[in-house]
Amino acid sequence: MSLLRCRGVTKRFGGVKALSEVDLEVAAGEIVGLVGPNGSGKTTLLSTIAGSLPVTAGTIEFDGRDITRASAHRRAHAGIARTFQVPRPLGSFTVEENVATASMFGRHATGRAAALDRARDVLKAVGLAAHAGHAVDSLTLHERKFLEIARAVALDPALILLDEVLGGLNPSEAALGMELIASLRERGMAVIYIEHNVRAVSTLADRMYVLNQGQNLADGTPADVLNDPRVIEAYLGGPVDA
Amino acid sequence: MSVSSLALAQTLLNGALLGCLFGSIALGLSVKWGHLGVADFFHLSLTLLGAYLTYSLVTELLWDPFLTLAVTVPAFFVVGVGVQYLFHLIDAQPFTTLLITFALFIVTESVVSMIWSPDLLNLRPLLADGFTTSIRLPDPLPRLAVQPIDLVALVCAALMVGLATYALRSTRAGRAVQAMRQDAAIAETLGVRVLPLTLAVSGLAAATAAVAGMVVSLRMPLTPTLPLQWIGVVVVATMLGGLGRPLGALVAAVVLMMIQNAWSLWFPPQWAPAVTFGVLFLFLALQPLTRLARERITSGRTA
């Protein structure tokens, strides 16, 4: 049974159709890559799944329940966590307080002391233990991106939505990030993973979806998708002659 | 202590106690402005309404002034929730909320004039002597006098500000409010129930206006234009104290009223409000410098 099932998801912003009848399914423990050219609707789709944006039409089911109209906090309690493309830490909280907030109010809400303990564990897992008591201003870009992941993990989700967490990182930081994403699956979480670096997605993903101009273009295993002529045309503007 | 120093000490004490009343009013404004992003001028009107309702319940139904809180506190909580829910329904941006609350501020003054008349109404003659007769501070404290009503203002301010500060700093709900204040969308994705939280915060802030209004009705003659007299001190105290910091607002209100009262000893009293805005001007003018200094110190630590 699918953990997440999106059917005919459509999102309009005034006269602009950002998503048009998009279908997507994710099974428990699966890593699904979501790729597409700029403006293809990837982040919008993630936002509709997380409840940050309401859909104009279509349905979203999670763990067998219709969550199409559920608020973002209900989806967080149901087991959906997300990161943002541009990290958005809570600026007046320390690193560990940022993560503890997710534990305090998330899926298995806890008291403050227990939440801080859990936050330290999660920070250790993502390599930020040394920064636990620091202000978020002191973090570098890759540390902020990992903090986004840590905060999402602290919600103890069944599905985690990652929005370009490797964007802007150097190769060694990106390699660490990929290890981190792979470890999410080992923790039993399903992942939807947006990334511009198609090669990185194909390395990690069990399946991939390609969006183009707000519509499903292709889906399947990474090998099938990357060899699909429609995908090549969408990315490169046409077949590449040898 | 010489006569002049005694007079100065008495003036400062009176200013501090009056500042407690203004701090009580600023509490709700500070919380709504700082945590909900609503610069709520209607909060001053609610305080006025609280004072008039207390007056009516005491004079018409002969209720004890403190008993009136059993009616006004829940009623104002509902009003606070209702106003915030309206903002939610229309997805009001900060400027829209400013316009709406300012409109309510103007309308309330007219409504109060129509219901209770624009004339001065005074509860003090009806109060027991124990409320109005000044008492001397016991030895070895200086021979200063305080009115029991002012002590009521002090106790109410201390209780409300103390509870609000504790709740914001040390409770689970307080952490949720702080997260929401910084980024409501992020807080929601972390599981914070933002809408119920904003409604509760708005309701509680409005409820504090009922308590402040009760103190106002005991402390001073009532007229519908009172909020116009308060607005300078309350808004400046809210800003000086730091938006969303009840203790800061109370301390700022106390200091401002002490300065204003002391000023009136040596200079024309009609210039006293200018002192309030002068302090605000200095604060705003120096703020970039203090921020720069703080950033330099912080970067020095992290370097």
Coordinates of C-alpha atoms in Angstrom, one line a residue:
Chain A
M1 CA 0.0 0.0 0.0
S2 CA 1.2 3.5 -0.8
L3 CA 2.2 5.7 2.1
L4 CA 1.4 8.9 0.0
R5 CA -0.9 9.1 -2.9
C6 CA -1.5 12.3 -4.9
R7 CA -4.2 12.2 -7.5
G8 CA -4.8 15.0 -10.0
V9 CA -3.2 17.6 -7.8
T10 CA -3.8 21.0 -9.4
K11 CA -2.6 24.4 -8.1
R12 CA -3.5 27.7 -9.5
F13 CA -2.0 31.1 -8.6
G14 CA -4.6 33.5 -10.1
G15 CA -4.4 32.8 -13.8
V16 CA -1.2 30.8 -13.6
K17 CA -1.5 27.0 -13.4
A18 CA 1.6 25.9 -11.4
L19 CA 0.5 22.2 -11.2
S20 CA -1.9 20.5 -13.5
E21 CA -3.4 17.1 -12.5
V22 CA -0.1 15.8 -11.0
D23 CA -0.1 12.1 -9.8
L24 CA 2.5 10.8 -7.4
E25 CA 2.9 7.8 -5.1
V26 CA 5.4 7.0 -2.5
A27 CA 5.7 3.7 -0.6
A28 CA 6.9 3.4 3.0
G29 CA 10.7 3.5 3.2
E30 CA 11.1 4.5 -0.4
I31 CA 13.3 7.3 -1.7
V32 CA 11.6 9.1 -4.6
G33 CA 13.4 11.7 -6.6
L34 CA 11.5 14.6 -8.0
V35 CA 13.2 16.5 -10.8
G36 CA 12.3 18.9 -13.5
P37 CA 13.5 22.2 -15.1
N38 CA 13.2 25.5 -13.2
G39 CA 9.6 26.5 -12.7
S40 CA 8.3 23.0 -13.3
G41 CA 6.3 23.0 -10.0
K42 CA 8.5 20.7 -7.9
T43 CA 8.5 23.0 -4.8
T44 CA 4.8 23.8 -5.3
L45 CA 4.0 20.1 -5.2
L46 CA 6.1 19.6 -2.1
S47 CA 4.2 22.6 -0.5
T48 CA 0.8 21.1 -1.3
I49 CA 1.9 17.8 0.2
A50 CA 3.2 19.5 3.4
G51 CA 0.1 21.6 3.7
S52 CA 1.9 24.9 3.2
L53 CA -0.2 25.5 0.1
P54 CA -3.8 24.4 -0.4
V55 CA -4.6 22.5 -3.6
T56 CA -7.0 24.0 -6.1
A57 CA -8.1 20.5 -7.2
G58 CA -7.2 16.9 -6.6
T59 CA -6.7 14.7 -3.6
I60 CA -3.8 13.8 -1.3
E61 CA -3.9 10.7 0.8
F62 CA -1.4 9.8 3.5
D63 CA -1.3 6.5 5.3
G64 CA -4.8 5.7 4.0
R65 CA -6.3 9.0 5.1
D66 CA -7.5 11.9 3.0
I67 CA -5.4 14.9 4.1
T68 CA -6.2 17.2 1.2
R69 CA -7.8 19.8 3.4
A70 CA -5.7 19.2 6.5
S71 CA -3.6 22.0 7.9
A72 CA 0.2 21.9 7.9
H73 CA 0.4 21.1 11.6
R74 CA -2.0 18.2 11.3
R75 CA 0.1 16.8 8.5
A76 CA 3.2 17.2 10.7
H77 CA 1.4 15.2 13.5
A78 CA 0.4 12.6 10.9
G79 CA 4.0 12.1 10.0
I80 CA 5.0 14.5 7.2
A81 CA 8.0 16.7 7.6
R82 CA 9.7 19.1 5.1
T83 CA 12.7 21.2 4.6
F84 CA 12.9 24.4 2.7
Q85 CA 15.1 25.3 -0.3
V86 CA 16.4 28.4 1.5
P87 CA 17.0 27.3 5.2
R88 CA 14.6 29.0 7.6
P89 CA 15.9 28.5 11.1
L90 CA 14.2 30.1 14.0
G91 CA 16.7 32.9 14.5
S92 CA 16.4 33.6 18.2
F93 CA 16.6 29.9 19.2
T94 CA 19.9 28.0 19.4
V95 CA 20.6 25.1 17.1
E96 CA 19.4 22.5 19.6
E97 CA 16.3 24.6 20.5
N98 CA 15.4 24.7 16.8
V99 CA 15.5 20.9 16.6
A100 CA 13.8 20.5 20.0
T101 CA 10.9 22.6 18.9
A102 CA 10.1 19.9 16.3
S103 CA 10.2 17.2 19.1
M104 CA 8.1 19.3 21.5
F105 CA 5.2 19.9 19.1
G106 CA 5.6 17.1 16.5
R107 CA 4.2 13.7 15.9
H108 CA 5.2 12.3 19.3
A109 CA 5.1 15.6 21.3
T110 CA 7.3 15.6 24.4
G111 CA 8.3 17.9 27.3
R112 CA 11.1 20.4 26.9
A113 CA 13.8 18.3 28.7
A114 CA 13.0 15.2 26.7
A115 CA 12.8 17.2 23.5
L116 CA 16.3 18.7 24.1
D117 CA 17.7 15.2 24.7
R118 CA 16.2 14.0 21.5
A119 CA 17.5 17.1 19.7
R120 CA 21.0 16.4 20.8
D121 CA 20.7 12.8 19.5
V122 CA 19.5 14.0 16.1
L123 CA 22.2 16.7 15.9
K124 CA 24.8 14.0 16.6
A125 CA 23.3 11.9 13.8
V126 CA 23.6 14.8 11.3
G127 CA 27.0 15.9 12.5
L128 CA 26.0 19.1 14.2
A129 CA 26.5 18.0 17.8
A130 CA 29.3 20.5 18.3
H131 CA 27.0 23.3 17.4
A132 CA 24.1 22.3 19.7
G133 CA 24.3 25.4 21.9
H134 CA 25.3 27.8 19.2
A135 CA 23.3 30.6 17.7
V136 CA 22.0 29.6 14.2
D137 CA 23.8 32.7 12.8
S138 CA 27.1 31.0 13.4
L139 CA 26.3 28.1 11.0
T140 CA 27.6 27.8 7.5
L141 CA 25.3 27.1 4.6
H142 CA 25.8 23.3 4.6
E143 CA 25.3 23.3 8.4
R144 CA 22.1 25.2 8.0
K145 CA 20.9 22.8 5.4
F146 CA 21.7 19.9 7.7
L147 CA 19.9 21.7 10.5
E148 CA 16.8 21.8 8.3
I149 CA 17.1 18.0 7.9
A150 CA 17.7 17.6 11.7
R151 CA 14.6 19.6 12.4
A152 CA 12.5 17.5 10.0
V153 CA 13.9 14.2 11.5
A154 CA 13.1 15.4 15.0
L155 CA 9.4 15.3 14.0
D156 CA 9.9 11.5 13.7
P157 CA 8.1 11.5 10.4
A158 CA 7.1 8.6 8.1
L159 CA 7.7 10.8 5.1
I160 CA 10.3 13.6 4.7
L161 CA 10.2 16.1 1.9
L162 CA 13.6 17.4 1.0
D163 CA 13.8 20.5 -1.1
E164 CA 17.2 20.9 -2.7
V165 CA 19.2 20.2 0.4
L166 CA 22.4 19.8 -1.6
G167 CA 22.0 23.0 -3.5
G168 CA 25.0 25.3 -3.1
L169 CA 27.1 22.7 -1.3
N170 CA 30.7 21.8 -2.4
P171 CA 31.3 18.2 -3.5
S172 CA 32.5 17.0 -0.1
E173 CA 29.6 18.6 1.7
A174 CA 27.2 17.2 -0.9
A175 CA 28.7 13.7 -0.4
L176 CA 28.0 14.1 3.3
G177 CA 24.5 15.2 2.5
M178 CA 23.9 12.1 0.3
E179 CA 25.0 9.8 3.1
L180 CA 22.6 11.6 5.4
I181 CA 19.7 11.2 3.0
A182 CA 20.5 7.5 2.6
S183 CA 20.5 7.1 6.4
L184 CA 16.9 8.4 6.5
R185 CA 15.8 5.3 4.6
E186 CA 17.7 3.2 7.1
R187 CA 15.7 4.9 9.8
G188 CA 12.5 3.7 8.0
M189 CA 11.5 7.0 6.6
A190 CA 10.2 7.5 3.1
V191 CA 11.8 10.5 1.2
I192 CA 10.7 12.7 -1.6
Y193 CA 13.8 14.4 -2.8
I194 CA 14.0 17.5 -5.1
E195 CA 17.3 18.2 -6.6
H196 CA 18.7 20.0 -9.6
N197 CA 21.6 17.6 -9.7
V198 CA 19.8 14.7 -11.5
R199 CA 22.9 12.5 -11.2
A200 CA 22.8 12.8 -7.4
V201 CA 19.1 12.0 -7.3
S202 CA 19.5 9.0 -9.5
T203 CA 22.2 7.6 -7.2
L204 CA 19.9 7.7 -4.2
A205 CA 16.4 7.3 -5.6
D206 CA 14.5 4.0 -5.9
R207 CA 12.1 5.8 -8.3
M208 CA 12.0 9.2 -10.0
Y209 CA 9.2 11.5 -11.1
V210 CA 9.9 14.2 -13.7
L211 CA 7.7 17.3 -13.8
N212 CA 7.6 19.7 -16.7
Q213 CA 5.5 22.9 -16.8
G214 CA 3.5 21.6 -13.9
Q215 CA 2.6 18.3 -15.4
N216 CA 3.9 14.7 -15.0
L217 CA 6.4 14.1 -17.8
A218 CA 7.8 10.7 -16.8
D219 CA 8.3 8.3 -13.9
G220 CA 10.0 5.0 -13.2
T221 CA 13.4 3.8 -12.2
P222 CA 16.3 6.3 -12.5
A223 CA 17.7 4.4 -15.5
D224 CA 14.3 4.4 -17.3
V225 CA 13.7 8.1 -16.6
L226 CA 17.2 9.3 -17.5
N227 CA 16.9 7.5 -20.9
D228 CA 13.4 8.7 -21.6
P229 CA 13.6 11.0 -24.8
R230 CA 10.9 13.3 -23.4
V231 CA 13.0 13.9 -20.3
I232 CA 16.1 14.6 -22.4
E233 CA 14.2 17.0 -24.5
A234 CA 12.7 18.8 -21.5
Y235 CA 16.2 19.2 -19.9
L236 CA 18.3 19.8 -23.0
G237 CA 15.8 21.2 -25.5
G238 CA 16.1 18.2 -27.8
P239 CA 18.0 15.0 -28.4
V240 CA 21.8 15.2 -28.2
D241 CA 23.5 14.0 -31.3
A242 CA 26.5 11.7 -30.8
Chain B
M1 CA 16.1 63.8 54.2
S2 CA 15.6 67.4 53.2
V3 CA 12.1 68.6 52.2
S4 CA 13.1 68.9 48.5
S5 CA 14.6 65.4 48.4
L6 CA 11.5 64.1 50.1
A7 CA 9.3 65.8 47.6
L8 CA 11.4 64.4 44.8
A9 CA 11.2 60.9 46.3
Q10 CA 7.4 61.2 46.7
T11 CA 7.1 62.4 43.1
L12 CA 9.2 59.5 41.8
L13 CA 7.2 57.0 43.8
N14 CA 3.9 58.4 42.5
G15 CA 5.3 58.2 39.0
A16 CA 6.4 54.6 39.5
L17 CA 3.0 53.6 40.8
L18 CA 1.2 55.3 37.9
G19 CA 3.7 53.7 35.6
C20 CA 2.5 50.3 36.9
L21 CA -1.0 51.1 35.6
F22 CA 0.4 52.1 32.2
G23 CA 2.6 49.0 32.3
S24 CA -0.6 46.9 32.8
I25 CA -2.1 48.5 29.7
A26 CA 1.1 48.2 27.7
L27 CA 1.3 44.5 28.6
G28 CA -1.5 43.4 26.2
L29 CA -0.4 45.8 23.5
S30 CA 3.2 44.5 23.7
V31 CA 2.1 40.9 23.5
K32 CA -0.2 41.4 20.5
W33 CA 2.3 43.6 18.7
G34 CA 5.3 41.5 19.4
H35 CA 3.9 38.0 19.1
L36 CA 1.0 38.4 16.7
G37 CA 2.2 41.4 14.7
V38 CA -0.9 43.4 15.5
A39 CA -0.3 47.0 16.6
D40 CA -3.6 46.9 18.4
F41 CA -4.9 50.4 19.3
F42 CA -8.2 48.8 20.1
H43 CA -6.5 47.4 23.2
L44 CA -6.6 50.9 24.7
S45 CA -10.3 51.2 23.9
L46 CA -10.9 47.8 25.6
T47 CA -9.1 49.2 28.7
L48 CA -11.5 52.2 28.6
L49 CA -14.5 49.8 28.2
G50 CA -13.3 47.8 31.1
A51 CA -13.2 50.9 33.2
Y52 CA -16.7 52.0 32.2
L53 CA -18.1 48.5 32.7
T54 CA -16.5 48.3 36.2
Y55 CA -18.0 51.7 36.9
S56 CA -21.5 50.6 35.8
L57 CA -21.4 47.3 37.6
V58 CA -20.3 49.0 40.8
T59 CA -22.7 51.9 40.7
E60 CA -25.7 50.2 39.2
L61 CA -25.5 46.7 40.7
L62 CA -23.3 47.6 43.7
W63 CA -20.8 44.9 42.9
D64 CA -17.4 44.8 44.5
P65 CA -14.9 46.2 41.9
F66 CA -12.8 43.1 42.0
L67 CA -15.9 40.9 41.5
T68 CA -16.5 42.7 38.2
L69 CA -13.5 40.9 36.8
A70 CA -15.5 37.6 36.8
V71 CA -17.6 39.2 34.1
T72 CA -15.2 41.4 32.2
V73 CA -12.2 39.1 32.0
P74 CA -14.1 36.3 30.2
A75 CA -16.0 38.8 28.1
F76 CA -12.9 40.5 26.9
F77 CA -11.2 37.2 26.2
V78 CA -14.0 36.4 23.8
V79 CA -13.7 39.8 22.2
G80 CA -10.0 39.3 21.8
V81 CA -10.5 35.9 20.2
G82 CA -13.2 37.4 17.9
V83 CA -11.1 40.2 16.6
Q84 CA -8.2 37.9 15.9
Y85 CA -10.5 35.4 14.2
L86 CA -11.7 38.3 12.0
F87 CA -8.1 39.0 11.0
H88 CA -7.6 35.4 10.2
L89 CA -10.8 35.2 8.1
I90 CA -9.8 38.2 6.0
D91 CA -6.1 37.2 6.0
A92 CA -5.3 40.7 7.3
Q93 CA -1.8 42.0 6.7
P94 CA -0.2 44.1 9.5
F95 CA -1.2 47.4 7.9
T96 CA -4.8 46.2 7.6
T97 CA -4.9 45.2 11.3
L98 CA -3.5 48.7 12.2
L99 CA -6.3 50.4 10.2
I100 CA -9.0 48.1 11.6
T101 CA -7.9 48.5 15.3
F102 CA -7.5 52.3 14.8
A103 CA -11.0 52.4 13.4
L104 CA -12.3 50.4 16.4
F105 CA -10.4 52.8 18.6
I106 CA -12.2 55.8 17.2
V107 CA -15.6 54.1 17.1
T108 CA -15.3 52.9 20.7
E109 CA -14.7 56.5 22.0
S110 CA -18.0 57.6 20.3
V111 CA -19.9 54.6 21.5
V112 CA -18.7 55.2 25.1
S113 CA -19.7 58.8 24.8
M114 CA -23.2 57.8 23.6
I115 CA -23.7 55.1 26.3
W116 CA -22.1 56.8 29.4
S117 CA -22.0 60.5 28.2
P118 CA -18.9 62.5 27.6
D119 CA -19.0 63.9 31.2
L120 CA -16.5 62.9 33.8
L121 CA -17.6 59.9 35.9
N122 CA -15.8 59.2 39.1
L123 CA -16.0 56.1 41.2
R124 CA -13.7 57.4 43.9
P125 CA -16.5 59.1 46.0
L126 CA -18.3 55.7 46.2
L127 CA -15.2 53.8 47.4
A128 CA -14.6 53.0 51.0
D129 CA -12.1 55.2 52.8
G130 CA -9.7 52.3 53.0
F131 CA -9.3 52.6 49.2
T132 CA -8.7 56.3 49.0
T133 CA -6.9 57.4 52.2
S134 CA -3.2 57.7 51.8
I135 CA -1.0 55.5 54.0
R136 CA 2.5 56.3 55.2
L137 CA 5.3 53.8 54.5
P138 CA 6.4 52.1 57.7
D139 CA 9.7 52.9 59.5
P140 CA 12.6 52.7 58.6
L141 CA 11.4 53.5 55.1
P142 CA 11.3 57.2 54.1
R143 CA 8.2 59.1 55.2
L144 CA 6.4 58.7 51.9
A145 CA 2.7 58.2 51.3
V146 CA 0.9 55.8 48.9
Q147 CA -2.7 55.4 48.1
P148 CA -4.1 51.9 48.5
I149 CA -5.5 52.1 44.9
D150 CA -1.9 52.6 43.6
L151 CA -0.9 49.5 45.5
V152 CA -3.7 47.7 43.7
A153 CA -2.2 48.9 40.4
L154 CA 1.2 47.6 41.6
V155 CA -0.1 44.2 42.6
C156 CA -2.1 43.8 39.4
A157 CA 0.8 44.8 37.2
A158 CA 3.2 42.5 39.0
L159 CA 0.9 39.6 38.8
M160 CA 0.0 40.0 35.2
V161 CA 3.5 40.8 34.0
G162 CA 5.0 38.0 36.1
L163 CA 2.5 35.4 34.8
A164 CA 2.9 36.5 31.2
T165 CA 6.7 36.5 31.5
Y166 CA 6.8 33.1 33.1
A167 CA 4.4 31.7 30.5
L168 CA 6.3 33.1 27.6
R169 CA 9.7 32.0 28.9
S170 CA 9.1 28.8 30.7
T171 CA 6.1 27.0 29.4
R172 CA 5.4 24.8 26.5
A173 CA 2.8 27.2 25.1
G174 CA 5.4 30.0 25.5
R175 CA 7.9 28.1 23.4
A176 CA 5.2 27.7 20.8
V177 CA 4.4 31.4 20.8
Q178 CA 8.1 32.2 20.4
A179 CA 8.5 29.9 17.5
M180 CA 5.3 31.3 15.9
R181 CA 6.6 34.8 16.4
Q182 CA 9.7 34.1 14.5
D183 CA 8.2 32.3 11.6
A184 CA 4.5 31.2 11.8
A185 CA 4.8 29.0 8.6
I186 CA 7.8 27.1 10.0
A187 CA 6.2 26.7 13.4
E188 CA 3.2 25.2 11.7
T189 CA 5.3 22.7 9.8
L190 CA 6.9 21.8 13.1
G191 CA 3.5 20.9 14.5
V192 CA 2.6 24.1 16.3
R193 CA -1.2 24.7 16.1
V194 CA -0.8 28.3 15.0
L195 CA -4.4 29.5 14.7
P196 CA -5.7 28.3 18.1
L197 CA -2.5 29.7 19.6
T198 CA -3.0 33.2 18.0
L199 CA -6.6 33.2 19.2
A200 CA -5.6 32.3 22.7
V201 CA -2.9 34.9 22.8
S202 CA -5.2 37.6 21.5
G203 CA -7.9 36.6 24.0
L204 CA -5.5 36.6 27.0
A205 CA -4.1 40.0 25.9
A206 CA -7.6 41.4 25.7
A207 CA -8.4 39.9 29.1
T208 CA -5.6 41.9 30.6
A209 CA -7.4 45.1 29.4
A210 CA -10.3 44.1 31.7
V211 CA -8.0 44.1 34.7
A212 CA -6.2 47.3 33.7
G213 CA -9.6 48.9 33.1
M214 CA -10.8 47.9 36.6
V215 CA -7.7 49.7 38.0
V216 CA -8.3 52.7 35.9
S217 CA -11.9 53.0 37.2
L218 CA -10.6 53.0 40.7
R219 CA -7.6 55.3 40.0
M220 CA -9.0 58.2 37.9
P221 CA -12.1 60.0 36.7
L222 CA -13.4 58.5 33.5
T223 CA -13.9 60.3 30.2
P224 CA -14.2 58.8 26.8
T225 CA -11.0 60.6 25.6
L226 CA -8.7 58.9 28.2
P227 CA -7.1 56.6 25.6
L228 CA -5.8 59.6 23.8
Q229 CA -4.0 60.7 27.0
W230 CA -2.5 57.2 27.5
I231 CA -1.5 56.4 24.0
G232 CA 1.8 58.2 24.1
V233 CA 3.1 56.6 27.2
V234 CA 1.7 53.2 26.4
V235 CA 3.0 53.0 22.9
V236 CA 6.4 54.4 23.8
A237 CA 6.7 52.0 26.8
T238 CA 5.8 49.1 24.5
M239 CA 8.5 50.0 22.0
L240 CA 11.1 50.9 24.6
G241 CA 10.5 47.7 26.5
G242 CA 10.9 45.5 23.4
L243 CA 7.9 44.3 21.5
G244 CA 6.6 41.1 23.1
R245 CA 8.4 41.6 26.4
P246 CA 5.9 42.3 29.1
L247 CA 8.5 43.0 31.8
G248 CA 10.3 45.4 29.5
A249 CA 7.1 47.3 28.8
L250 CA 6.3 47.5 32.6
V251 CA 9.8 48.7 33.4
A252 CA 9.8 51.3 30.6
A253 CA 6.4 52.6 31.7
V254 CA 7.6 53.0 35.3
V255 CA 10.7 54.8 34.2
L256 CA 8.9 57.0 31.8
M257 CA 6.3 58.1 34.4
M258 CA 9.1 58.7 37.0
I259 CA 10.9 60.9 34.5
Q260 CA 7.6 62.7 33.5
N261 CA 6.7 63.4 37.1
A262 CA 10.2 64.5 38.0
W263 CA 10.2 66.8 35.0
S264 CA 7.0 68.4 36.2
L265 CA 8.8 69.5 39.5
W266 CA 11.1 71.9 37.6
F267 CA 9.6 72.5 34.2
P268 CA 6.0 73.2 32.9
P269 CA 4.0 70.0 33.3
Q270 CA 2.4 70.5 29.9
W271 CA 5.8 69.7 28.4
A272 CA 6.0 66.3 30.2
P273 CA 4.7 64.3 27.3
A274 CA 7.4 65.7 25.1
V275 CA 9.9 63.9 27.4
T276 CA 8.3 60.6 26.6
F277 CA 8.7 61.1 22.9
G278 CA 12.1 62.6 23.4
V279 CA 13.2 59.3 25.0
L280 CA 11.7 57.4 22.2
F281 CA 13.5 59.6 19.6
L282 CA 16.8 59.0 21.4
F283 CA 16.1 55.3 21.6
L284 CA 15.4 55.0 17.9
A285 CA 18.3 57.3 16.9
L286 CA 20.7 55.2 19.0
Q287 CA 19.3 51.8 18.1
P288 CA 21.4 51.4 14.9
L289 CA 24.5 52.2 16.9
T290 CA 23.7 49.7 19.6
R291 CA 22.9 47.1 17.0
L292 CA 26.2 47.7 15.3
A293 CA 28.1 47.5 18.6
R294 CA 26.3 44.2 19.4
E295 CA 27.1 42.7 16.0
R296 CA 30.8 43.7 16.4
I297 CA 30.9 42.1 19.8
T298 CA 29.1 39.0 18.5
S299 CA 31.4 38.7 15.4
G300 CA 34.4 39.1 17.7
R301 CA 33.2 36.2 19.8
T302 CA 32.6 33.9 16.8
A303 CA 35.8 34.9 15.0

